[in-house]
mmCIF file of C-alpha atoms and ligand atoms in Angstrom:
data_model
loop_
_atom_site.group_PDB
_atom_site.id
_atom_site.type_symbol
_atom_site.label_atom_id
_atom_site.label_comp_id
_atom_site.label_asym_id
_atom_site.label_seq_id
_atom_site.Cartn_x
_atom_site.Cartn_y
_atom_site.Cartn_z
ATOM 1 C CA UNK A 15 0.000 0.000 0.000
ATOM 2 C CA UNK A 16 1.304 3.444 -0.936
ATOM 3 C CA UNK A 17 0.134 5.599 2.028
ATOM 4 C CA UNK A 18 -1.246 9.130 1.542
ATOM 5 C CA UNK A 19 1.514 10.505 3.733
ATOM 6 C CA UNK A 20 4.543 9.192 5.590
ATOM 7 C CA UNK A 21 7.404 10.597 7.661
ATOM 8 C CA UNK A 22 11.030 10.471 6.500
ATOM 9 C CA UNK A 23 13.539 9.588 9.252
ATOM 10 C CA UNK A 24 17.255 9.792 8.425
ATOM 11 C CA UNK A 25 20.252 8.361 10.299
ATOM 12 C CA UNK A 26 21.042 11.948 11.366
ATOM 13 C CA UNK A 27 17.560 12.168 12.965
ATOM 14 C CA UNK A 28 18.188 8.897 14.820
ATOM 15 C CA UNK A 29 21.596 10.113 16.036
ATOM 16 C CA UNK A 30 20.111 13.417 17.263
ATOM 17 C CA UNK A 31 17.529 11.557 19.357
ATOM 18 C CA UNK A 32 20.127 9.122 20.730
ATOM 19 C CA UNK A 33 22.298 12.071 21.812
ATOM 20 C CA UNK A 34 19.421 13.393 23.923
ATOM 21 C CA UNK A 35 18.840 9.961 25.478
ATOM 22 C CA UNK A 36 22.447 10.076 26.708
ATOM 23 C CA UNK A 37 22.136 13.677 27.985
ATOM 24 C CA UNK A 38 20.916 14.863 31.428
ATOM 25 C CA UNK A 39 17.634 16.202 29.958
ATOM 26 C CA UNK A 40 14.791 14.089 28.643
ATOM 27 C CA UNK A 41 11.837 16.407 29.086
ATOM 28 C CA UNK A 42 11.818 20.135 28.252
ATOM 29 C CA UNK A 43 15.428 21.350 28.252
ATOM 30 C CA UNK A 44 18.031 22.824 25.900
ATOM 31 C CA UNK A 45 16.837 20.914 22.811
ATOM 32 C CA UNK A 46 13.352 22.451 23.136
ATOM 33 C CA UNK A 47 14.875 25.974 23.312
ATOM 34 C CA UNK A 48 17.022 25.249 20.271
ATOM 35 C CA UNK A 49 14.081 23.894 18.271
ATOM 36 C CA UNK A 50 11.911 26.881 19.221
ATOM 37 C CA UNK A 51 14.673 29.173 18.006
ATOM 38 C CA UNK A 52 15.095 27.307 14.706
ATOM 39 C CA UNK A 53 11.376 27.577 13.963
ATOM 40 C CA UNK A 54 10.914 31.203 15.027
ATOM 41 C CA UNK A 55 14.106 32.236 13.157
ATOM 42 C CA UNK A 56 12.857 30.509 10.011
ATOM 43 C CA UNK A 57 9.500 32.293 10.316
ATOM 44 C CA UNK A 58 11.042 35.640 11.187
ATOM 45 C CA UNK A 59 8.847 35.691 14.320
ATOM 46 C CA UNK A 60 10.062 36.977 17.673
ATOM 47 C CA UNK A 61 8.922 34.043 19.844
ATOM 48 C CA UNK A 62 8.315 30.292 19.485
ATOM 49 C CA UNK A 63 6.613 28.164 22.150
ATOM 50 C CA UNK A 64 6.846 24.391 21.649
ATOM 51 C CA UNK A 65 4.086 22.156 22.955
ATOM 52 C CA UNK A 66 3.026 18.513 23.094
ATOM 53 C CA UNK A 67 0.777 18.883 20.012
ATOM 54 C CA UNK A 68 -0.805 21.487 17.759
ATOM 55 C CA UNK A 69 -4.067 20.758 19.582
ATOM 56 C CA UNK A 70 -2.413 21.802 22.868
ATOM 57 C CA UNK A 71 -0.919 24.869 21.159
ATOM 58 C CA UNK A 72 -4.351 25.908 19.803
ATOM 59 C CA UNK A 73 -5.879 25.477 23.276
ATOM 60 C CA UNK A 74 -3.216 27.534 25.043
ATOM 61 C CA UNK A 75 -3.244 30.172 22.271
ATOM 62 C CA UNK A 76 -7.019 30.600 22.714
ATOM 63 C CA UNK A 77 -6.609 31.137 26.465
ATOM 64 C CA UNK A 78 -3.722 33.576 25.895
ATOM 65 C CA UNK A 79 -5.907 35.518 23.452
ATOM 66 C CA UNK A 80 -8.556 35.813 26.164
ATOM 67 C CA UNK A 81 -11.163 33.302 24.945
ATOM 68 C CA UNK A 82 -13.589 32.197 27.666
ATOM 69 C CA UNK A 83 -17.194 31.502 28.619
ATOM 70 C CA UNK A 84 -19.686 33.331 26.456
ATOM 71 C CA UNK A 85 -17.151 34.156 23.730
ATOM 72 C CA UNK A 86 -17.355 32.942 20.131
ATOM 73 C CA UNK A 87 -14.639 31.532 17.878
ATOM 74 C CA UNK A 88 -15.035 31.092 14.125
ATOM 75 C CA UNK A 89 -13.207 28.646 11.896
ATOM 76 C CA UNK A 90 -13.906 26.697 8.693
ATOM 77 C CA UNK A 91 -15.656 23.327 8.261
ATOM 78 C CA UNK A 92 -12.840 22.106 5.966
ATOM 79 C CA UNK A 93 -10.337 21.308 8.696
ATOM 80 C CA UNK A 94 -9.415 18.795 11.351
ATOM 81 C CA UNK A 95 -11.721 18.861 14.394
ATOM 82 C CA UNK A 96 -8.952 20.348 16.588
ATOM 83 C CA UNK A 97 -9.347 23.795 14.946
ATOM 84 C CA UNK A 98 -12.863 24.016 16.415
ATOM 85 C CA UNK A 99 -12.441 21.952 19.602
ATOM 86 C CA UNK A 100 -9.962 24.445 21.091
ATOM 87 C CA UNK A 101 -12.851 26.889 21.575
ATOM 88 C CA UNK A 102 -14.948 24.281 23.373
ATOM 89 C CA UNK A 103 -12.069 23.570 25.823
ATOM 90 C CA UNK A 104 -12.348 27.245 26.843
ATOM 91 C CA UNK A 105 -16.118 27.153 27.307
ATOM 92 C CA UNK A 106 -16.603 29.259 24.184
ATOM 93 C CA UNK A 107 -19.008 28.734 21.296
ATOM 94 C CA UNK A 108 -17.922 27.741 17.793
ATOM 95 C CA UNK A 109 -19.310 28.958 14.510
ATOM 96 C CA UNK A 110 -18.111 28.337 10.979
ATOM 97 C CA UNK A 111 -17.396 30.342 7.830
ATOM 98 C CA UNK A 112 -17.683 28.670 4.440
ATOM 99 C CA UNK A 113 -14.697 28.139 2.121
ATOM 100 C CA UNK A 114 -14.079 29.156 -1.497
ATOM 101 C CA UNK A 115 -12.563 27.373 -4.505
ATOM 102 C CA UNK A 116 -9.097 27.510 -2.895
ATOM 103 C CA UNK A 117 -10.611 25.327 -0.095
ATOM 104 C CA UNK A 118 -9.579 27.988 2.412
ATOM 105 C CA UNK A 119 -11.814 30.481 4.235
ATOM 106 C CA UNK A 120 -13.884 32.669 1.901
ATOM 107 C CA UNK A 121 -13.100 36.319 2.643
ATOM 108 C CA UNK A 122 -16.445 37.587 1.230
ATOM 109 C CA UNK A 123 -18.310 35.010 3.373
ATOM 110 C CA UNK A 124 -16.281 36.105 6.407
ATOM 111 C CA UNK A 125 -17.017 39.762 5.749
ATOM 112 C CA UNK A 126 -20.758 39.155 5.277
ATOM 113 C CA UNK A 127 -20.930 37.108 8.466
ATOM 114 C CA UNK A 128 -19.063 39.822 10.386
ATOM 115 C CA UNK A 129 -21.509 42.476 9.188
ATOM 116 C CA UNK A 130 -24.392 40.310 10.448
ATOM 117 C CA UNK A 131 -22.654 39.597 13.729
ATOM 118 C CA UNK A 132 -22.078 43.302 14.268
ATOM 119 C CA UNK A 133 -25.795 44.005 13.953
ATOM 120 C CA UNK A 134 -26.787 41.300 16.416
ATOM 121 C CA UNK A 135 -23.882 41.840 18.802
ATOM 122 C CA UNK A 136 -22.320 38.402 18.311
ATOM 123 C CA UNK A 137 -18.873 39.227 16.938
ATOM 124 C CA UNK A 138 -16.212 36.518 17.328
ATOM 125 C CA UNK A 139 -13.288 37.038 19.703
ATOM 126 C CA UNK A 140 -11.033 34.817 17.581
ATOM 127 C CA UNK A 141 -11.083 33.695 13.940
ATOM 128 C CA UNK A 142 -8.981 30.648 12.997
ATOM 129 C CA UNK A 143 -8.102 30.613 9.297
ATOM 130 C CA UNK A 144 -6.658 27.232 8.264
ATOM 131 C CA UNK A 145 -3.940 27.036 5.585
ATOM 132 C CA UNK A 146 -5.468 23.922 4.021
ATOM 133 C CA UNK A 147 -2.929 21.584 2.387
ATOM 134 C CA UNK A 148 -0.174 24.196 2.954
ATOM 135 C CA UNK A 149 -1.704 27.015 0.915
ATOM 136 C CA UNK A 150 -1.880 30.246 2.925
ATOM 137 C CA UNK A 151 -5.218 32.018 3.316
ATOM 138 C CA UNK A 152 -5.591 35.628 2.151
ATOM 139 C CA UNK A 153 -3.975 36.890 5.342
ATOM 140 C CA UNK A 154 -3.843 40.574 4.370
ATOM 141 C CA UNK A 155 -7.636 40.660 3.911
ATOM 142 C CA UNK A 156 -8.194 38.735 7.158
ATOM 143 C CA UNK A 157 -5.915 41.167 9.043
ATOM 144 C CA UNK A 158 -7.824 44.135 7.606
ATOM 145 C CA UNK A 159 -11.132 42.624 8.823
ATOM 146 C CA UNK A 160 -9.580 41.793 12.221
ATOM 147 C CA UNK A 161 -8.607 45.433 12.688
ATOM 148 C CA UNK A 162 -12.006 46.630 11.522
ATOM 149 C CA UNK A 163 -14.104 44.236 13.642
ATOM 150 C CA UNK A 164 -11.733 43.752 16.575
ATOM 151 C CA UNK A 165 -11.119 40.000 16.557
ATOM 152 C CA UNK A 166 -7.828 38.128 17.038
ATOM 153 C CA UNK A 167 -6.339 36.014 14.244
ATOM 154 C CA UNK A 168 -5.132 32.570 15.313
ATOM 155 C CA UNK A 169 -3.719 30.962 12.172
ATOM 156 C CA UNK A 170 -3.866 27.143 12.053
ATOM 157 C CA UNK A 171 -0.815 26.431 9.897
ATOM 158 C CA UNK A 172 -0.613 22.771 10.931
ATOM 159 C CA UNK A 173 -0.143 21.945 7.215
ATOM 160 C CA UNK A 174 2.006 24.902 6.332
ATOM 161 C CA UNK A 175 5.447 24.971 7.925
ATOM 162 C CA UNK A 176 7.828 25.970 5.126
ATOM 163 C CA UNK A 177 5.098 27.651 3.084
ATOM 164 C CA UNK A 178 5.357 31.315 2.079
ATOM 165 C CA UNK A 179 2.805 34.052 1.579
ATOM 166 C CA UNK A 180 3.374 37.337 -0.288
ATOM 167 C CA UNK A 181 7.128 37.158 0.159
ATOM 168 C CA UNK A 182 7.118 36.078 3.818
ATOM 169 C CA UNK A 183 7.253 32.712 5.580
ATOM 170 C CA UNK A 184 3.924 31.524 7.007
ATOM 171 C CA UNK A 185 4.209 32.329 10.728
ATOM 172 C CA UNK A 186 6.036 35.647 10.217
ATOM 173 C CA UNK A 187 3.521 37.393 12.496
ATOM 174 C CA UNK A 188 2.651 40.231 10.111
ATOM 175 C CA UNK A 189 -0.987 39.218 9.820
ATOM 176 C CA UNK A 190 -1.786 36.638 12.521
ATOM 177 C CA UNK A 191 -1.579 37.284 16.271
ATOM 178 C CA UNK A 192 -0.456 33.681 16.770
ATOM 179 C CA UNK A 193 0.356 30.948 14.223
ATOM 180 C CA UNK A 194 0.328 27.254 15.173
ATOM 181 C CA UNK A 195 2.218 24.394 13.470
ATOM 182 C CA UNK A 196 1.786 20.619 13.926
ATOM 183 C CA UNK A 197 4.609 18.084 13.931
ATOM 184 C CA UNK A 198 2.469 14.941 13.733
ATOM 185 C CA UNK A 199 4.217 12.307 11.553
ATOM 186 C CA UNK A 200 2.041 12.920 8.485
ATOM 187 C CA UNK A 201 2.867 16.640 8.482
ATOM 188 C CA UNK A 202 5.863 18.374 6.825
ATOM 189 C CA UNK A 203 8.271 18.073 9.785
ATOM 190 C CA UNK A 204 7.753 15.642 12.667
ATOM 191 C CA UNK A 205 8.569 15.343 16.358
ATOM 192 C CA UNK A 206 6.384 12.214 16.772
ATOM 193 C CA UNK A 207 3.694 14.258 18.503
ATOM 194 C CA UNK A 208 4.267 17.983 18.816
ATOM 195 C CA UNK A 209 3.183 21.497 18.007
ATOM 196 C CA UNK A 210 4.515 25.020 18.204
ATOM 197 C CA UNK A 211 3.054 28.518 18.436
ATOM 198 C CA UNK A 212 4.881 31.532 17.002
ATOM 199 C CA UNK A 213 4.068 35.157 17.766
ATOM 200 C CA UNK A 214 5.659 38.604 17.738
ATOM 201 C CA UNK A 215 3.905 39.539 20.990
ATOM 202 C CA UNK A 216 6.145 39.026 24.060
ATOM 203 C CA UNK A 217 3.210 38.987 26.502
ATOM 204 C CA UNK A 218 1.324 36.326 24.537
ATOM 205 C CA UNK A 219 4.492 34.212 24.374
ATOM 206 C CA UNK A 220 5.113 34.556 28.115
ATOM 207 C CA UNK A 221 1.523 33.569 28.875
ATOM 208 C CA UNK A 222 1.719 30.496 26.606
ATOM 209 C CA UNK A 223 5.021 29.456 28.252
ATOM 210 C CA UNK A 224 3.300 29.600 31.653
ATOM 211 C CA UNK A 225 0.121 27.848 30.505
ATOM 212 C CA UNK A 226 1.965 24.888 28.954
ATOM 213 C CA UNK A 227 3.503 24.147 32.349
ATOM 214 C CA UNK A 228 0.692 24.256 34.956
ATOM 215 C CA UNK A 229 0.511 28.060 34.998
ATOM 216 C CA UNK A 230 3.763 28.053 36.979
ATOM 217 C CA UNK A 231 6.535 30.639 36.747
ATOM 218 C CA UNK A 232 10.052 30.439 38.195
ATOM 219 C CA UNK A 233 10.993 33.943 37.076
ATOM 220 C CA UNK A 234 11.219 36.249 40.159
ATOM 221 C CA UNK A 235 10.318 39.219 37.951
ATOM 222 C CA UNK A 236 6.909 37.633 37.275
ATOM 223 C CA UNK A 237 6.100 36.653 40.889
ATOM 224 C CA UNK A 238 3.632 38.260 43.288
ATOM 225 C CA UNK A 239 6.078 38.073 46.225
ATOM 226 C CA UNK A 240 9.840 38.342 46.524
ATOM 227 C CA UNK A 241 11.001 34.690 46.566
ATOM 228 C CA UNK A 242 12.777 33.433 49.688
ATOM 229 C CA UNK A 243 15.110 31.269 47.583
ATOM 230 C CA UNK A 244 15.583 29.783 44.156
ATOM 231 C CA UNK A 245 13.352 26.775 44.989
ATOM 232 C CA UNK A 246 10.304 29.039 44.965
ATOM 233 C CA UNK A 247 7.873 28.841 42.090
ATOM 234 C CA UNK A 248 4.474 30.459 41.824
ATOM 235 C CA UNK A 249 1.377 29.043 40.176
ATOM 236 C CA UNK A 250 -0.133 32.209 38.756
ATOM 237 C CA UNK A 251 -3.092 30.663 36.964
ATOM 238 C CA UNK A 252 -4.503 27.280 36.017
ATOM 239 C CA UNK A 253 -2.385 25.651 33.307
ATOM 240 C CA UNK A 254 -1.654 22.219 31.858
ATOM 241 C CA UNK A 255 1.247 19.886 31.207
ATOM 242 C CA UNK A 256 1.573 20.511 27.484
ATOM 243 C CA UNK A 257 5.381 20.429 27.358
ATOM 244 C CA UNK A 258 7.370 19.004 24.465
ATOM 245 C CA UNK A 259 10.234 16.687 25.447
ATOM 246 C CA UNK A 260 13.870 17.191 24.462
ATOM 247 C CA UNK A 261 13.664 13.796 22.739
ATOM 248 C CA UNK A 262 10.953 15.153 20.438
ATOM 249 C CA UNK A 263 12.606 18.548 19.955
ATOM 250 C CA UNK A 264 15.914 16.965 18.917
ATOM 251 C CA UNK A 265 14.078 15.002 16.234
ATOM 252 C CA UNK A 266 12.267 18.162 15.138
ATOM 253 C CA UNK A 267 15.452 20.264 14.959
ATOM 254 C CA UNK A 268 17.205 17.588 12.914
ATOM 255 C CA UNK A 269 14.205 17.277 10.565
ATOM 256 C CA UNK A 270 13.957 21.061 10.316
ATOM 257 C CA UNK A 271 17.379 21.285 8.638
ATOM 258 C CA UNK A 272 15.827 19.582 5.592
ATOM 259 C CA UNK A 273 12.729 21.817 5.491
ATOM 260 C CA UNK A 274 13.505 23.554 2.176
ATOM 261 C CA UNK A 275 14.507 20.311 0.499
ATOM 262 C CA UNK A 276 11.295 18.620 1.673
ATOM 263 C CA UNK A 277 9.048 21.500 0.554
ATOM 264 C CA UNK A 278 10.811 21.617 -2.854
ATOM 265 C CA UNK A 279 10.275 17.887 -3.318
ATOM 266 C CA UNK A 280 6.600 18.176 -2.343
ATOM 267 C CA UNK A 281 6.194 21.045 -4.831
ATOM 268 C CA UNK A 282 7.824 19.034 -7.609
ATOM 269 C CA UNK A 283 5.527 16.055 -6.954
ATOM 270 C CA UNK A 284 2.429 18.291 -6.771
ATOM 271 C CA UNK A 285 3.323 20.003 -10.073
ATOM 272 C CA UNK A 286 3.874 16.616 -11.663
ATOM 273 C CA UNK A 287 0.475 15.348 -10.452
ATOM 274 C CA UNK A 288 -1.210 18.432 -11.907
ATOM 275 C CA UNK A 289 0.560 18.021 -15.261
ATOM 276 C CA UNK A 290 -0.274 14.317 -15.512
ATOM 277 C CA UNK A 291 -3.893 14.734 -14.400
ATOM 278 C CA UNK A 292 -4.696 17.842 -16.473
ATOM 279 C CA UNK A 293 -7.733 17.296 -18.683
ATOM 280 C CA UNK A 294 -8.736 14.064 -16.930
ATOM 281 C CA UNK A 295 -11.958 15.521 -15.528
ATOM 282 C CA UNK A 296 -10.848 15.539 -11.880
ATOM 283 C CA UNK A 297 -10.754 18.954 -10.180
ATOM 284 C CA UNK A 298 -7.133 19.904 -9.515
ATOM 285 C CA UNK A 299 -6.009 21.750 -6.376
ATOM 286 C CA UNK A 300 -5.018 25.434 -6.466
ATOM 287 C CA UNK A 301 -1.406 26.546 -6.721
ATOM 288 C CA UNK A 302 -0.640 29.890 -5.079
ATOM 289 C CA UNK A 303 -0.881 32.748 -7.582
ATOM 290 C CA UNK A 304 0.368 35.672 -5.509
ATOM 291 C CA UNK A 305 3.980 36.797 -6.089
ATOM 292 C CA UNK A 306 6.294 35.374 -3.408
ATOM 293 C CA UNK A 307 3.879 32.631 -2.316
ATOM 294 C CA UNK A 308 4.648 28.924 -2.023
ATOM 295 C CA UNK A 309 2.506 26.058 -0.734
ATOM 296 C CA UNK A 310 4.157 23.437 1.454
ATOM 297 C CA UNK A 311 1.907 20.778 -0.179
ATOM 298 C CA UNK A 312 1.061 18.775 2.922
ATOM 299 C CA UNK A 313 -1.829 17.268 0.930
ATOM 300 C CA UNK A 314 -2.593 16.847 -2.757
ATOM 301 C CA UNK A 315 -6.403 16.745 -2.704
ATOM 302 C CA UNK A 316 -8.385 16.397 -5.922
ATOM 303 C CA UNK A 317 -12.131 16.776 -6.434
ATOM 304 C CA UNK A 318 -13.657 13.585 -7.808
ATOM 305 C CA UNK A 319 -15.875 14.175 -10.836
ATOM 306 C CA UNK A 320 -18.794 11.776 -10.601
ATOM 307 C CA UNK A 321 -20.499 13.074 -13.765
ATOM 308 C CA UNK A 322 -17.392 12.591 -15.883
ATOM 309 C CA UNK A 323 -16.310 9.224 -14.479
ATOM 310 C CA UNK A 324 -19.738 7.690 -13.941
ATOM 311 C CA UNK A 325 -18.696 6.433 -10.512
ATOM 312 C CA UNK A 326 -19.129 7.891 -7.054
ATOM 313 C CA UNK A 327 -16.284 9.217 -4.913
ATOM 314 C CA UNK A 328 -16.869 6.317 -2.499
ATOM 315 C CA UNK A 329 -16.415 3.808 -5.363
ATOM 316 C CA UNK A 330 -13.320 5.617 -6.612
ATOM 317 C CA UNK A 331 -11.924 5.478 -3.081
ATOM 318 C CA UNK A 332 -12.519 1.715 -2.871
ATOM 319 C CA UNK A 333 -11.176 0.986 -6.386
ATOM 320 C CA UNK A 334 -7.969 2.932 -5.665
ATOM 321 C CA UNK A 335 -7.531 1.333 -2.230
ATOM 322 C CA UNK A 336 -7.918 -2.074 -3.893
ATOM 323 C CA UNK A 337 -5.042 -1.159 -6.208
ATOM 324 C CA UNK A 338 -2.797 -0.467 -3.218
ATOM 325 C CA UNK A 339 -3.200 3.296 -3.305
ATOM 326 C CA UNK A 340 -3.809 4.759 0.137
ATOM 327 C CA UNK A 341 -6.145 7.570 -0.850
ATOM 328 C CA UNK A 342 -7.857 9.470 1.947
ATOM 329 C CA UNK A 343 -10.484 12.197 2.477
ATOM 330 C CA UNK A 344 -9.619 15.652 3.858
ATOM 331 C CA UNK A 345 -11.925 16.611 5.411
ATOM 332 C CA UNK A 346 -15.344 15.457 6.458
ATOM 333 C CA UNK A 347 -16.949 18.802 7.393
ATOM 334 C CA UNK A 348 -16.379 19.468 11.097
ATOM 335 C CA UNK A 349 -19.887 20.883 11.642
ATOM 336 C CA UNK A 350 -21.423 17.568 10.522
ATOM 337 C CA UNK A 351 -19.635 15.505 13.198
ATOM 338 C CA UNK A 352 -22.201 14.172 15.695
ATOM 339 C CA UNK A 353 -20.810 16.328 18.515
ATOM 340 C CA UNK A 354 -21.312 19.514 16.466
ATOM 341 C CA UNK A 355 -24.686 18.389 15.096
ATOM 342 C CA UNK A 356 -25.814 18.074 18.705
ATOM 343 C CA UNK A 357 -24.849 21.739 19.142
ATOM 344 C CA UNK A 358 -27.276 22.644 16.358
ATOM 345 C CA UNK A 359 -25.246 22.443 13.138
ATOM 346 C CA UNK A 360 -26.765 20.651 10.149
ATOM 347 C CA UNK A 361 -26.076 19.893 6.513
ATOM 348 C CA UNK A 362 -26.818 22.715 4.111
ATOM 349 C CA UNK A 363 -25.286 25.358 6.387
ATOM 350 C CA UNK A 364 -21.914 25.571 4.578
ATOM 351 C CA UNK A 365 -22.702 24.451 1.018
ATOM 352 C CA UNK A 366 -19.267 25.013 -0.575
ATOM 353 C CA UNK A 367 -17.403 23.089 2.121
ATOM 354 C CA UNK A 368 -20.010 20.321 2.004
ATOM 355 C CA UNK A 369 -19.911 20.061 -1.796
ATOM 356 C CA UNK A 370 -16.113 20.014 -1.855
ATOM 357 C CA UNK A 371 -15.957 17.428 0.935
ATOM 358 C CA UNK A 372 -18.330 15.100 -0.940
ATOM 359 C CA UNK A 373 -15.826 14.963 -3.831
ATOM 360 C CA UNK A 374 -12.546 15.161 -1.875
ATOM 361 C CA UNK A 375 -9.875 12.545 -2.498
ATOM 362 C CA UNK A 376 -6.315 12.936 -1.216
ATOM 363 C CA UNK A 377 -3.650 11.255 -3.343
ATOM 364 C CA UNK A 378 -0.371 9.959 -1.847
ATOM 365 C CA UNK A 379 2.199 12.728 -1.410
ATOM 366 C CA UNK A 380 5.363 12.518 0.696
ATOM 367 C CA UNK A 381 9.040 13.258 -0.056
ATOM 368 C CA UNK A 382 10.065 9.652 -0.672
ATOM 369 C CA UNK A 383 7.239 8.914 -3.096
ATOM 370 C CA UNK A 384 9.076 7.837 -6.261
ATOM 371 C CA UNK A 385 8.113 8.915 -9.769
ATOM 372 C CA UNK A 386 7.258 5.328 -10.628
ATOM 373 C CA UNK A 387 4.953 5.071 -7.606
ATOM 374 C CA UNK A 388 3.426 8.386 -8.644
ATOM 375 C CA UNK A 389 2.955 7.043 -12.196
ATOM 376 C CA UNK A 390 1.164 4.040 -10.742
ATOM 377 C CA UNK A 391 -1.179 6.364 -8.803
ATOM 378 C CA UNK A 392 -1.809 8.536 -11.868
ATOM 379 C CA UNK A 393 -2.515 5.551 -14.156
ATOM 380 C CA UNK A 394 -4.963 4.137 -11.629
ATOM 381 C CA UNK A 395 -6.767 7.499 -11.332
ATOM 382 C CA UNK A 396 -6.825 8.014 -15.120
ATOM 383 C CA UNK A 397 -8.206 4.515 -15.674
ATOM 384 C CA UNK A 398 -11.410 5.453 -13.799
ATOM 385 C CA UNK A 399 -11.549 9.274 -14.104
ATOM 386 C CA UNK A 400 -13.612 9.387 -17.308
ATOM 387 C CA UNK A 401 -15.735 6.884 -19.159
HETATM 388 C C1 PLP B 514 -2.997 17.860 12.323
HETATM 389 C C2 PLP B 514 -3.857 19.043 12.526
HETATM 390 C C3 PLP B 514 -4.145 19.567 13.797
HETATM 391 C C4 PLP B 514 -3.767 18.882 15.070
HETATM 392 O O1 PLP B 514 -2.418 18.626 15.165
HETATM 393 P P1 PLP B 514 -1.857 17.695 16.342
HETATM 394 O O2 PLP B 514 -0.406 18.068 16.386
HETATM 395 O O3 PLP B 514 -2.093 16.280 15.917
HETATM 396 O O4 PLP B 514 -2.575 18.042 17.597
HETATM 397 C C5 PLP B 514 -4.874 20.736 13.872
HETATM 398 N N1 PLP B 514 -5.320 21.361 12.775
HETATM 399 C C6 PLP B 514 -5.084 20.873 11.538
HETATM 400 C C7 PLP B 514 -5.594 21.620 10.349
HETATM 401 C C8 PLP B 514 -4.358 19.689 11.371
HETATM 402 O O5 PLP B 514 -4.165 19.181 10.157
#
């Protein structure tokens, strides 16, 4: 089976992890600091805060941005459930904004919904745009709306480390208040499990550092009382244990050295898919058009064309799986998950996301996918794409 995604682990990665196992630190220590610096330097952001997962990073980022009971967070249906769940952890409500043909948040839909929310006094405190498949959202437009309507921008760039937007790395902090990356093994860079938040705001970074470790500070400058000795720590607020380990960070830092190489390879494979599948009837994914923009191509997701092929997406999925091709679906709309249906969401509410999702098929894409494996995938798709 050719999987839809797979990590690449080199001997250098293995050696970096073994070095940590022989060092005095296993949990958060010098390797975490070094990894945070590598990521924030790459992004051109002032601060990086590593955590146990992107889910943890989204949670802590929401708290740092002030989300709580009675507040509302908006995101898109075309994402992983974690982009919405982070609001629920904080006791806040979730609402969704439909996507456009790029499969990212629709700026006109966002603007229309904001105008409505302004009239009925239900403006969101946070909007989470998701850089689906590694393609940045229109961050300049989202920033403009954030300034106009007074919400915070928490960018879910779980797919998009190494991507660029309008001449800047995703995570640069020009447009988002906080950007979150995931290092799950299917993503661009892995730490096993892991996530990281970048921001240019020192206070937000300090708060996230405290929240990932029980709400505890050991910095005398941040304490209520003058400490009696260096053993003293203060728990300033309720936090969690969301720390990344040095074992994970060493793997991440080693992987990170190959970031450009990996993103180039993913781009080459994505371009090749689009060339080989052009004219086949399937809907091809969007390449960035803006000058200075680059997708990280976490996913290569096509739209299955039932009219042209005469077979349903579900049949195409099964036929391709039977040929050893690990196709997948990204994503089932979040608002149609039973948990969110029970909160009042229903089909028909976000028609573009629902229509896209019903046709979505993710083809295998990872750096070690060979051209001959890719040819095998393409031939299998072409053999059923049109009648
Ligand atoms: C993978 C993913 C997450 C969650 O990442 P974890 O590191 O597994 O917690 C969140 N949002 C999106 C869009 C993702 O793809």
